[in-house]
Short mmCIF file of C-alpha atoms in Angstrom, two decimals:
data_model
loop_
_atom_site.label_atom_id
_atom_site.label_comp_id
_atom_site.label_asym_id
_atom_site.label_seq_id
_atom_site.Cartn_x
_atom_site.Cartn_y
_atom_site.Cartn_z
CA MET W 1 9.88 -17.85 65.21
CA LYS W 2 8.52 -19.49 61.42
CA ARG W 3 4.79 -19.95 62.74
CA SER W 4 4.95 -16.23 64.27
CA GLY W 5 5.49 -15.92 60.76
CA ASP W 6 3.12 -17.26 58.98
CA GLU W 7 0.08 -15.97 60.68
CA LYS W 8 1.68 -12.12 60.44
CA LEU W 9 1.13 -12.84 56.93
CA GLU W 10 -1.94 -14.01 56.97
CA ASN W 11 -3.01 -11.45 58.47
CA LEU W 12 -1.65 -9.16 56.46
CA ASP W 13 -3.76 -10.30 53.65
CA ASP W 14 -7.30 -10.07 55.97
CA GLN W 15 -6.13 -5.51 55.92
CA GLU W 16 -6.85 -5.97 51.60
CA PRO W 17 -8.68 -9.04 51.23
CA GLU W 18 -10.97 -7.13 48.13
CA ALA W 19 -8.36 -5.89 46.60
CA LYS W 20 -6.14 -9.32 46.58
CA LYS W 21 -9.08 -11.42 45.37
CA SER W 22 -10.39 -8.74 42.74
CA LYS W 23 -6.38 -9.87 41.19
CA GLU W 24 -7.39 -13.75 42.01
CA ASN W 25 -11.04 -13.41 40.34
CA GLU W 26 -8.80 -11.47 37.32
CA LYS W 27 -6.16 -14.37 37.17
CA SER W 28 -8.92 -16.81 37.08
CA GLY W 29 -10.55 -16.26 33.42
CA LYS W 30 -9.57 -17.50 30.43
CA PHE W 31 -7.79 -14.02 29.54
CA GLY W 32 -8.06 -11.84 32.47
CA PRO W 33 -11.10 -10.67 33.26
CA GLU W 34 -13.73 -8.63 31.49
CA MET W 35 -13.66 -7.09 28.11
CA ARG W 36 -16.48 -5.66 26.20
CA ILE W 37 -15.97 -5.27 22.16
CA ILE W 38 -17.82 -1.90 21.63
CA PRO W 39 -18.93 -0.81 17.68
CA ILE W 40 -18.35 2.59 17.11
CA ILE W 41 -20.80 3.54 14.79
CA ASP W 42 -22.43 6.47 13.65
CA LYS W 43 -25.01 7.39 16.36
CA ASN W 44 -28.20 7.69 14.20
CA LEU W 45 -27.59 3.94 12.87
CA PHE W 46 -29.21 3.31 16.86
CA GLN W 47 -32.16 5.48 16.63
CA GLU W 48 -35.29 3.73 16.34
CA THR W 49 -37.33 5.74 14.06
CA VAL W 50 -36.71 7.99 11.39
CA MET W 51 -37.08 11.18 9.99
CA LEU W 52 -40.76 12.26 8.50
CA THR W 53 -42.12 15.06 6.37
CA LYS W 54 -44.79 15.77 4.83
CA CYS W 55 -46.15 14.52 1.46
CA TYR W 56 -49.65 14.01 -0.66
CA VAL W 57 -50.98 11.11 -1.14
CA ILE W 58 -54.39 9.55 -3.03
CA ALA W 59 -56.44 7.30 -1.10
CA ILE W 60 -57.12 5.09 -4.66
CA GLN W 61 -61.01 4.35 -4.62
CA ASN W 62 -60.75 1.98 -8.34
CA ARG W 63 -57.23 -0.25 -7.48
CA LYS W 64 -57.94 -0.95 -11.35
CA ILE W 65 -57.12 3.10 -12.93
CA THR W 66 -53.62 2.87 -10.20
CA GLY W 67 -51.52 1.38 -14.12
CA GLU W 68 -53.14 4.34 -15.29
CA LEU W 69 -52.22 7.14 -12.17
CA LEU W 70 -48.80 4.83 -12.36
CA ARG W 71 -47.76 6.87 -15.44
CA ILE W 72 -49.41 9.96 -15.17
CA LEU W 73 -48.92 12.19 -11.94
CA PRO W 74 -45.23 13.33 -12.05
CA GLU W 75 -42.18 11.98 -10.87
CA ILE W 76 -40.95 11.32 -7.51
CA PRO W 77 -38.02 14.29 -5.94
CA SER W 78 -35.42 11.75 -5.53
CA GLU W 79 -34.46 12.60 -2.13
CA LEU W 80 -38.35 10.36 -2.61
CA HIS W 81 -36.90 7.26 -3.76
CA HIS W 82 -36.07 5.42 -0.83
CA LEU W 83 -40.11 5.83 -1.36
CA ARG W 84 -42.52 3.21 -3.03
CA ARG W 85 -44.63 4.66 -5.38
CA VAL W 86 -48.00 3.22 -4.11
CA ASP W 87 -48.77 1.97 -0.36
CA ASN W 88 -50.97 -1.42 -0.65
CA LYS W 89 -51.80 -1.94 2.99
CA SER W 90 -53.57 1.52 2.69
CA SER W 91 -54.49 1.04 -0.89
CA ARG W 92 -52.90 5.45 -1.18
CA ILE W 93 -49.87 6.15 -4.21
CA LEU W 94 -48.00 9.47 -3.63
CA LEU W 95 -49.39 12.22 -5.03
CA HIS W 96 -45.93 14.71 -4.32
CA PRO W 97 -44.69 16.70 -1.30
CA GLU W 98 -46.08 18.81 0.30
CA GLU W 99 -44.15 22.14 -0.77
CA LYS W 100 -45.44 21.23 -4.26
CA ALA W 101 -47.78 23.79 -5.60
CA LYS W 102 -51.49 21.93 -4.97
CA ASP W 103 -52.19 22.64 -7.62
CA ASP W 104 -51.77 21.84 -10.84
CA PRO W 105 -53.93 22.40 -13.43
CA ALA W 106 -53.69 20.11 -16.04
CA LEU W 107 -52.93 17.23 -13.78
CA TRP W 108 -56.60 18.10 -11.94
CA SER W 109 -57.62 17.78 -15.30
CA LYS W 110 -56.47 14.13 -16.12
CA LEU W 111 -57.34 12.69 -12.04
CA LYS W 112 -60.25 14.27 -12.42
CA ASN W 113 -60.29 11.66 -15.98
CA LEU W 114 -59.84 8.83 -13.57
CA GLY W 115 -62.37 9.45 -11.60
CA VAL W 116 -60.26 11.24 -8.97
CA GLN W 117 -61.56 14.00 -6.46
CA LYS W 118 -60.20 16.94 -3.48
CA GLU W 119 -61.00 14.89 -1.06
CA HIS W 120 -59.26 12.05 -1.73
CA VAL W 121 -56.28 14.13 -1.08
CA GLU W 122 -54.44 13.99 1.79
CA LEU W 123 -51.47 15.40 3.74
CA ILE W 124 -49.35 13.19 5.72
CA ASP W 125 -46.30 12.48 7.28
CA ILE W 126 -43.81 10.24 5.30
CA PRO W 127 -40.25 8.71 6.26
CA ALA W 128 -37.90 11.68 4.98
CA VAL W 129 -35.82 9.27 4.93
CA ARG W 130 -34.18 5.67 4.30
CA PRO W 131 -33.93 4.13 6.48
CA LEU W 132 -31.23 2.12 8.08
CA THR W 133 -31.81 -0.85 9.78
CA ARG W 134 -34.45 -3.28 10.81
CA LEU W 135 -35.89 -1.82 13.66
CA GLN W 136 -36.21 1.92 11.65
CA PHE W 137 -37.84 -0.02 8.25
CA ASP W 138 -39.93 -2.01 11.03
CA TRP W 139 -41.20 1.31 12.19
CA ALA W 140 -40.76 3.62 9.12
CA LYS W 141 -42.71 0.91 6.84
CA GLU W 142 -45.63 1.86 9.26
CA LYS W 143 -46.01 5.26 7.48
CA TRP W 144 -45.26 4.24 4.30
CA ALA W 145 -44.01 1.22 1.94
CA THR W 146 -39.86 2.45 2.06
CA SER W 147 -37.52 0.42 0.91
CA TYR W 148 -33.77 -0.51 3.01
CA PRO W 149 -30.03 -1.95 2.76
CA ARG W 150 -30.01 -4.92 4.14
CA ASN W 151 -27.11 -5.61 5.93
CA PRO W 152 -26.73 -8.78 8.04
CA GLU W 153 -23.08 -7.31 9.17
CA LEU W 154 -24.74 -4.42 10.42
CA GLU W 155 -27.29 -6.14 11.95
CA ALA W 156 -25.22 -7.62 13.89
CA THR W 157 -22.58 -4.74 15.19
CA ILE W 158 -25.73 -3.09 16.31
CA ASN W 159 -27.51 -6.46 18.09
CA GLY W 160 -24.13 -7.30 19.53
CA THR W 161 -23.89 -10.62 17.74
CA LEU W 162 -21.02 -10.11 14.84
CA PHE W 163 -18.78 -12.09 17.01
CA SER W 164 -18.38 -16.07 18.09
CA ASP W 165 -16.61 -16.65 20.74
CA GLN W 166 -14.34 -18.05 18.96
CA GLU W 167 -13.32 -15.16 17.43
CA LYS W 168 -14.15 -13.15 21.23
CA ASP W 169 -11.27 -15.10 21.74
CA GLN W 170 -8.96 -14.19 19.28
CA ILE W 171 -9.38 -10.48 19.82
CA ARG W 172 -8.50 -11.02 23.50
CA LYS W 173 -5.68 -12.50 22.20
CA TRP W 174 -5.28 -9.71 19.60
CA SER W 175 -5.44 -7.58 21.57
CA ASP W 176 -3.77 -8.15 25.09
CA ARG W 177 -0.17 -8.45 22.83
CA VAL W 178 -0.91 -5.44 21.13
CA GLU W 179 -0.51 -3.69 24.58
CA GLN W 180 3.08 -4.44 24.27
CA LYS W 181 3.96 -3.67 20.66
CA GLY W 182 1.83 -1.09 19.27
CA CYS W 183 0.28 -2.25 16.74
CA ILE W 184 -0.13 -5.60 14.82
CA ILE W 185 -2.48 -5.98 11.87
CA VAL W 186 -3.28 -10.06 11.67
CA GLN W 187 -5.15 -11.67 8.79
CA ASN W 188 -6.57 -14.35 9.81
CA ASP W 189 -5.47 -15.34 12.87
CA THR W 190 -2.15 -13.72 12.45
CA ALA W 191 0.25 -10.51 12.61
CA ILE W 192 1.72 -10.27 9.46
CA ALA W 193 2.72 -6.75 10.27
CA SER W 194 3.26 -5.04 13.07
CA SER W 195 6.14 -2.00 15.38
CA SER W 196 5.87 -1.29 18.28
CA SER W 197 6.37 3.37 18.68
CA GLN W 198 10.04 4.92 18.04
CA PRO W 199 9.10 7.99 19.90
CA ASP W 200 13.09 9.54 18.84
CA VAL W 201 11.83 9.40 16.06
CA VAL W 202 9.66 12.56 14.31
CA LEU W 203 6.43 11.20 14.11
CA GLY W 204 7.46 7.32 14.57
CA HIS W 205 3.58 6.53 15.87
CA SER W 206 2.91 2.32 15.79
CA ALA W 207 0.38 2.05 13.86
CA ILE W 208 1.49 4.49 10.63
CA GLU W 209 5.29 2.15 11.55
CA THR W 210 2.83 -1.28 10.80
CA VAL W 211 1.80 0.08 7.12
CA GLN W 212 5.21 0.56 6.04
CA GLU W 213 6.22 -2.42 7.91
CA LEU W 214 2.85 -4.48 5.16
CA ALA W 215 4.46 -2.58 2.96
CA LYS W 216 7.66 -4.35 3.38
CA MET W 217 5.65 -7.90 2.98
CA GLU W 218 6.36 -10.06 0.20
CA ARG W 219 1.79 -11.04 0.39
CA GLU W 220 1.76 -14.87 -1.76
CA ASP W 221 -1.67 -13.92 -1.80
CA GLY W 222 -1.92 -10.90 -3.72
CA SER W 223 -3.62 -9.79 -0.81
CA TYR W 224 -3.27 -6.13 -1.06
CA LEU W 225 -2.08 -4.14 1.59
CA ALA W 226 -4.67 -4.51 4.89
CA THR W 227 -7.96 -5.12 2.78
CA ASP W 228 -9.03 -8.91 4.47
CA CYS W 229 -7.09 -7.48 7.94
CA ASP W 230 -8.39 -6.59 10.85
CA VAL W 231 -5.52 -4.17 12.95
CA PHE W 232 -5.07 -4.18 16.54
CA VAL W 233 -3.76 -0.58 17.56
CA ASP W 234 -3.04 -0.63 22.08
CA LYS W 235 -4.05 3.88 21.99
CA GLU W 236 -6.71 5.25 20.21
CA PRO W 237 -5.03 6.59 16.68
CA CYS W 238 -4.82 10.10 16.04
CA GLY W 239 -5.44 11.91 12.51
CA MET W 240 -2.97 10.93 11.31
CA CYS W 241 -1.93 7.52 12.07
CA ALA W 242 -6.47 6.54 11.20
CA MET W 243 -5.33 8.22 7.19
CA ALA W 244 -2.29 5.66 7.01
CA LEU W 245 -5.16 3.62 8.27
CA VAL W 246 -7.61 4.34 5.38
CA HIS W 247 -4.53 4.33 2.84
CA ALA W 248 -3.86 0.82 3.82
CA ARG W 249 -7.72 -0.23 3.50
CA ALA W 250 -8.18 -1.84 6.24
CA LYS W 251 -11.46 -3.98 7.36
CA ARG W 252 -11.30 -3.34 10.61
CA VAL W 253 -9.82 -1.00 13.40
CA PHE W 254 -9.68 -2.26 16.60
CA PHE W 255 -8.22 0.36 19.65
CA ASN W 256 -7.58 -0.48 23.30
CA LYS W 257 -7.15 2.30 25.39
CA PRO W 258 -9.86 6.39 24.07
CA ALA W 259 -6.06 8.13 23.11
CA LYS W 260 -6.70 12.88 23.77
CA ASN W 261 -5.56 13.13 19.62
CA GLY W 262 -7.61 9.98 19.17
CA VAL W 263 -10.85 10.04 15.99
CA LEU W 264 -11.81 7.39 16.24
CA LYS W 265 -13.83 7.73 19.11
CA GLU W 266 -17.14 9.08 19.79
CA GLY W 267 -16.64 12.77 19.37
CA PRO W 268 -17.95 16.53 17.26
CA TRP W 269 -15.18 14.99 13.92
CA GLN W 270 -14.93 11.25 13.81
CA LEU W 271 -12.67 9.66 11.15
CA HIS W 272 -13.54 7.04 10.34
CA LEU W 273 -17.58 7.92 9.23
CA GLU W 274 -16.19 10.73 7.27
CA PRO W 275 -18.45 10.56 4.33
CA SER W 276 -16.09 11.33 2.37
CA LEU W 277 -13.37 9.51 2.43
CA ASN W 278 -12.81 6.56 -0.20
CA HIS W 279 -13.17 3.79 2.49
CA HIS W 280 -14.59 2.96 5.57
CA TYR W 281 -13.27 0.15 8.13
CA ALA W 282 -15.10 -0.69 11.38
CA VAL W 283 -13.89 0.58 14.64
CA PHE W 284 -14.99 -0.93 17.56
CA HIS W 285 -12.77 -0.14 21.23
CA LEU W 286 -11.87 -3.44 23.23
CA ASP W 287 -13.36 -1.99 26.98
CA LYS W 288 -11.31 -3.76 29.85
CA THR W 289 -11.19 -3.47 32.92
CA GLU W 290 -8.67 -2.56 33.72
CA ASN W 291 -8.00 0.45 31.72
CA LYS W 292 -11.49 2.03 32.90
CA ASN W 293 -9.40 4.63 35.54
CA PHE W 294 -6.33 5.64 32.17
CA GLU W 295 -9.43 6.88 30.19
CA GLU W 296 -8.22 10.23 27.56
CA LYS W 297 -5.16 10.04 29.50
CA PHE W 298 -3.11 8.17 27.06
CA VAL W 299 -2.17 9.89 23.86
CA CYS W 300 -1.62 8.06 19.93
CA CYS W 301 2.49 7.43 19.30
CA MET P 1 13.39 29.74 -9.21
CA SER P 2 10.77 29.73 -6.07
CA PHE P 3 10.48 27.31 -3.73
CA MET P 4 6.85 27.06 -5.24
CA GLU P 5 8.10 26.57 -7.98
CA GLU P 6 10.16 23.87 -6.52
CA ALA P 7 7.25 21.87 -5.78
CA PHE P 8 5.84 21.42 -8.94
CA LYS P 9 9.50 20.27 -11.11
CA LEU P 10 8.62 16.82 -8.52
CA ALA P 11 4.82 16.60 -8.78
CA GLU P 12 5.89 16.94 -12.46
CA GLU P 13 8.15 13.85 -12.28
CA ALA P 14 5.77 12.25 -9.84
CA LEU P 15 3.47 12.28 -12.84
CA GLU P 16 6.27 10.78 -15.20
CA ASN P 17 6.53 7.90 -13.25
CA ASN P 18 2.77 6.91 -12.80
CA GLU P 19 2.60 8.23 -8.94
CA VAL P 20 -0.36 11.61 -7.84
CA PRO P 21 1.43 14.26 -9.08
CA VAL P 22 2.07 15.76 -6.22
CA GLY P 23 5.67 17.74 -4.78
CA CYS P 24 7.27 19.06 -2.08
CA VAL P 25 10.03 20.90 -0.10
CA PHE P 26 10.19 21.85 3.51
CA VAL P 27 12.47 25.10 3.62
CA HIS P 28 14.51 25.77 6.49
CA ASN P 29 15.64 29.65 7.02
CA GLY P 30 15.25 29.93 3.03
CA LYS P 31 17.34 27.02 2.24
CA ILE P 32 15.73 23.06 1.17
CA ILE P 33 16.53 20.76 3.09
CA SER P 34 14.07 18.21 2.09
CA SER P 35 12.05 17.72 -0.78
CA GLY P 36 9.65 15.00 -1.79
CA ARG P 37 7.21 13.59 -3.85
CA ASN P 38 4.49 11.06 -4.20
CA GLU P 39 6.07 7.23 -4.47
CA THR P 40 2.96 5.20 -2.88
CA ASN P 41 3.20 3.33 -6.05
CA LEU P 42 7.00 3.32 -6.63
CA ILE P 43 7.83 1.70 -3.31
CA LYS P 44 4.23 0.02 -2.45
CA ASP P 45 3.42 1.74 1.27
CA PRO P 46 0.43 3.34 0.71
CA THR P 47 2.11 6.45 3.45
CA ALA P 48 5.17 7.26 0.96
CA HIS P 49 3.05 10.87 0.46
CA ALA P 50 5.67 13.61 -1.05
CA GLU P 51 4.90 15.34 2.36
CA MET P 52 5.58 11.66 4.33
CA VAL P 53 8.79 10.75 2.51
CA ALA P 54 10.40 14.23 2.93
CA ILE P 55 9.56 13.88 6.25
CA ARG P 56 11.58 10.23 6.12
CA LYS P 57 14.53 11.37 3.73
CA MET P 58 15.11 13.95 6.88
CA ARG P 59 14.57 11.55 10.29
CA ARG P 60 17.84 9.94 9.10
CA GLU P 61 19.90 13.43 8.47
CA ILE P 62 18.78 15.86 10.99
CA PRO P 63 19.19 14.53 14.49
CA ASP P 64 17.25 17.89 16.32
CA LEU P 65 14.44 17.59 13.59
CA LYS P 66 11.79 18.39 15.65
CA GLN P 67 12.98 21.73 16.69
CA ILE P 68 14.08 22.53 13.15
CA LEU P 69 10.36 21.29 11.61
CA GLN P 70 8.91 23.91 13.84
CA GLU P 71 10.73 26.98 12.21
CA SER P 72 10.50 25.93 8.52
CA GLU P 73 8.33 26.20 5.98
CA LEU P 74 6.78 23.33 3.26
CA TYR P 75 5.25 23.63 -0.48
CA VAL P 76 3.59 21.61 -1.43
CA THR P 77 1.59 21.75 -4.80
CA LEU P 78 -2.11 19.70 -3.36
CA GLU P 79 -3.63 20.30 0.38
CA PRO P 80 -2.15 17.31 2.27
CA CYS P 81 -4.68 15.09 3.25
CA ILE P 82 -5.90 14.23 6.15
CA MET P 83 -2.71 12.30 7.29
CA CYS P 84 0.54 13.81 6.59
CA ALA P 85 -2.02 16.82 7.95
CA ALA P 86 -2.29 15.80 10.72
CA GLY P 87 1.04 14.92 11.52
CA LEU P 88 2.28 18.41 10.13
CA PHE P 89 0.40 20.20 13.07
CA GLU P 90 0.97 18.00 16.03
CA LEU P 91 5.12 18.62 14.44
CA GLY P 92 4.20 22.04 14.81
CA ILE P 93 5.50 23.35 11.55
CA LYS P 94 5.42 27.16 11.38
CA LYS P 95 4.52 28.15 8.59
CA ILE P 96 1.99 25.58 5.11
CA VAL P 97 2.10 26.93 1.35
CA TYR P 98 -0.55 25.34 -0.82
CA PRO P 99 -2.31 25.84 -4.22
CA ALA P 100 -4.92 23.32 -4.34
CA LYS P 101 -7.55 22.42 -2.26
CA ASN P 102 -8.37 18.40 -2.18
CA PRO P 103 -12.18 17.79 -0.95
CA ARG P 104 -12.18 14.38 -1.05
CA PHE P 105 -9.04 14.51 1.58
CA GLY P 106 -7.59 17.06 2.38
CA GLY P 107 -6.24 18.01 6.35
CA ILE P 108 -5.90 21.28 6.38
CA GLU P 109 -9.24 22.96 5.39
CA SER P 110 -11.60 20.53 2.89
CA VAL P 111 -11.98 17.33 5.52
CA GLY P 112 -9.76 17.98 8.29
CA SER P 113 -8.67 20.14 10.28
CA ALA P 114 -5.89 20.28 13.37
CA GLU P 115 -9.57 20.89 15.65
CA LYS P 116 -10.70 17.86 14.50
CA TYR P 117 -7.66 16.04 14.97
CA ARG P 118 -7.48 17.34 18.64
CA VAL P 119 -4.16 19.39 18.29
CA GLU P 120 -3.89 22.41 21.30
CA ASN P 121 -2.05 24.72 20.63
CA VAL P 122 -2.06 24.98 17.22
CA LYS P 123 0.69 28.17 15.82
CA THR P 124 0.76 27.30 12.30
CA GLU P 125 0.81 28.97 9.93
CA ILE P 126 -1.10 28.10 6.14
CA ILE P 127 -1.27 29.98 2.95
CA TYR P 128 -3.58 29.42 -0.14
CA ASP P 129 -1.40 30.36 -2.91
CA SER P 130 -3.54 29.99 -5.77
CA LYS P 131 -1.69 31.64 -7.97
CA TYR P 132 -0.71 27.72 -9.47
CA ASN P 133 -4.36 26.46 -8.79
CA ASP P 134 -4.50 25.72 -12.27
CA ARG P 135 -1.27 24.18 -12.80
CA SER P 136 -1.94 22.00 -9.50
CA ILE P 137 -5.30 20.74 -10.62
CA GLY P 138 -3.73 20.42 -13.83
CA LEU P 139 -0.98 17.86 -12.85
CA LEU P 140 -4.14 16.03 -11.25
CA LYS P 141 -6.78 15.60 -14.08
CA ASP P 142 -3.67 14.38 -16.96
CA PHE P 143 -2.73 11.33 -14.22
CA TYR P 144 -6.35 10.45 -13.27
CA ASP P 145 -7.54 11.57 -17.08
CA ARG P 146 -10.39 11.72 -16.02
CA GLU P 147 -12.70 15.70 -15.79
CA ASN P 148 -12.88 15.36 -12.02
CA PRO P 149 -8.13 15.70 -10.28
CA PHE P 150 -11.01 13.88 -7.94
CA CYS P 151 -11.67 10.28 -7.94
CA PRO P 152 -11.92 8.24 -5.74
CA LEU P 153 -8.92 6.07 -4.83
CA ASP P 154 -9.66 3.18 -5.56
CA LYS P 155 -10.74 3.84 -9.31
CA ARG P 156 -8.01 4.96 -10.21
CA LYS P 157 -5.21 2.86 -12.50
CA ILE P 158 -2.89 1.59 -9.35
CA LYS P 159 0.07 0.07 -12.74
#
């Protein structure tokens, strides 16, 4: 009897080998199935090129007159302040953007005195905006000498090297914990405030409730609100919660599941990318295989 | 006294207490059911805006609050911020009246909007009551003690 029963169970297992195996694989990983940390940044930062605009430039025939030229040339308009006046590599100097009148007689008489001829002037493509990344900078500087704001953190975010293995493990840990909790504010890998959603309470969403919890905390280290804190939320925050986290000065926001009324995921409007706000936090989607089937069914709560 | 006057009384009280001078009243069937003013410095809670303060008072006192709010009007002395506006749209409040826009983080139309928050079927009526505009901006100017009343919060003095 006993033996035949065992056989029956084994047979049942054989009928669903795939499902069973994948479950076992999940258990075998240190923190369960795979999790991708997806930064949600301005799409333009992934572009490899920048917009171009046309500008008149002078090919410098005699380097000794460069200083003189710099003195008499009209100022570069502020929207092109990312450009260097002189492109040393090509020995050329910026004259003015295309739309400005080319023939300024007073300027030309000065230029002629320095030996500049009209045939030394060319209309070329130059970077219209400041490059934002190393990749864009390397492309743009081939067109014209350009400055760009060095931002190692942004470069690491784009290259996927922002987090060490240890940090990834910590993120995974809080991501799993917040599934039960709703929202957890973490400072130095320690939870300092948390709240579940309170469906019976009007506007009792977990993130805005957690900010209120944080406000009640005595902070011995003198830290101000959620400055230097990571905020973990199970569901992508709605407009109210996302803005509450701006008011709280959160440093980074991690969410597990995109929400129907979420305002951080890629879409027509992303709150953390809104330029008029006075504080901007970084946002990451923690994409776990087990959540794949539920995309966008959730609401922030 | 008009409902907006009542809201301004609270905004002035906020100013006297070194808070961002914004006040509001919630009105149901012609009666004020709750009111609030900004108290973010007092309780060190950055979400304690006038509207949230007023709603949180009602949460304790009114059992069927969601229904009541859908029949209520809000009179507030400045365009609600993105946080408050998104919450009010979610609740489906009947009407919002305000006299001045907030270009830095106004959540009704200046920066945010119901559409941006992906809130569906919004029926909230929005009334821009410019009659009180000077008074609203004047209070903010007094508070920030600067020409631009919408200077970033992180540049303001926190007491």
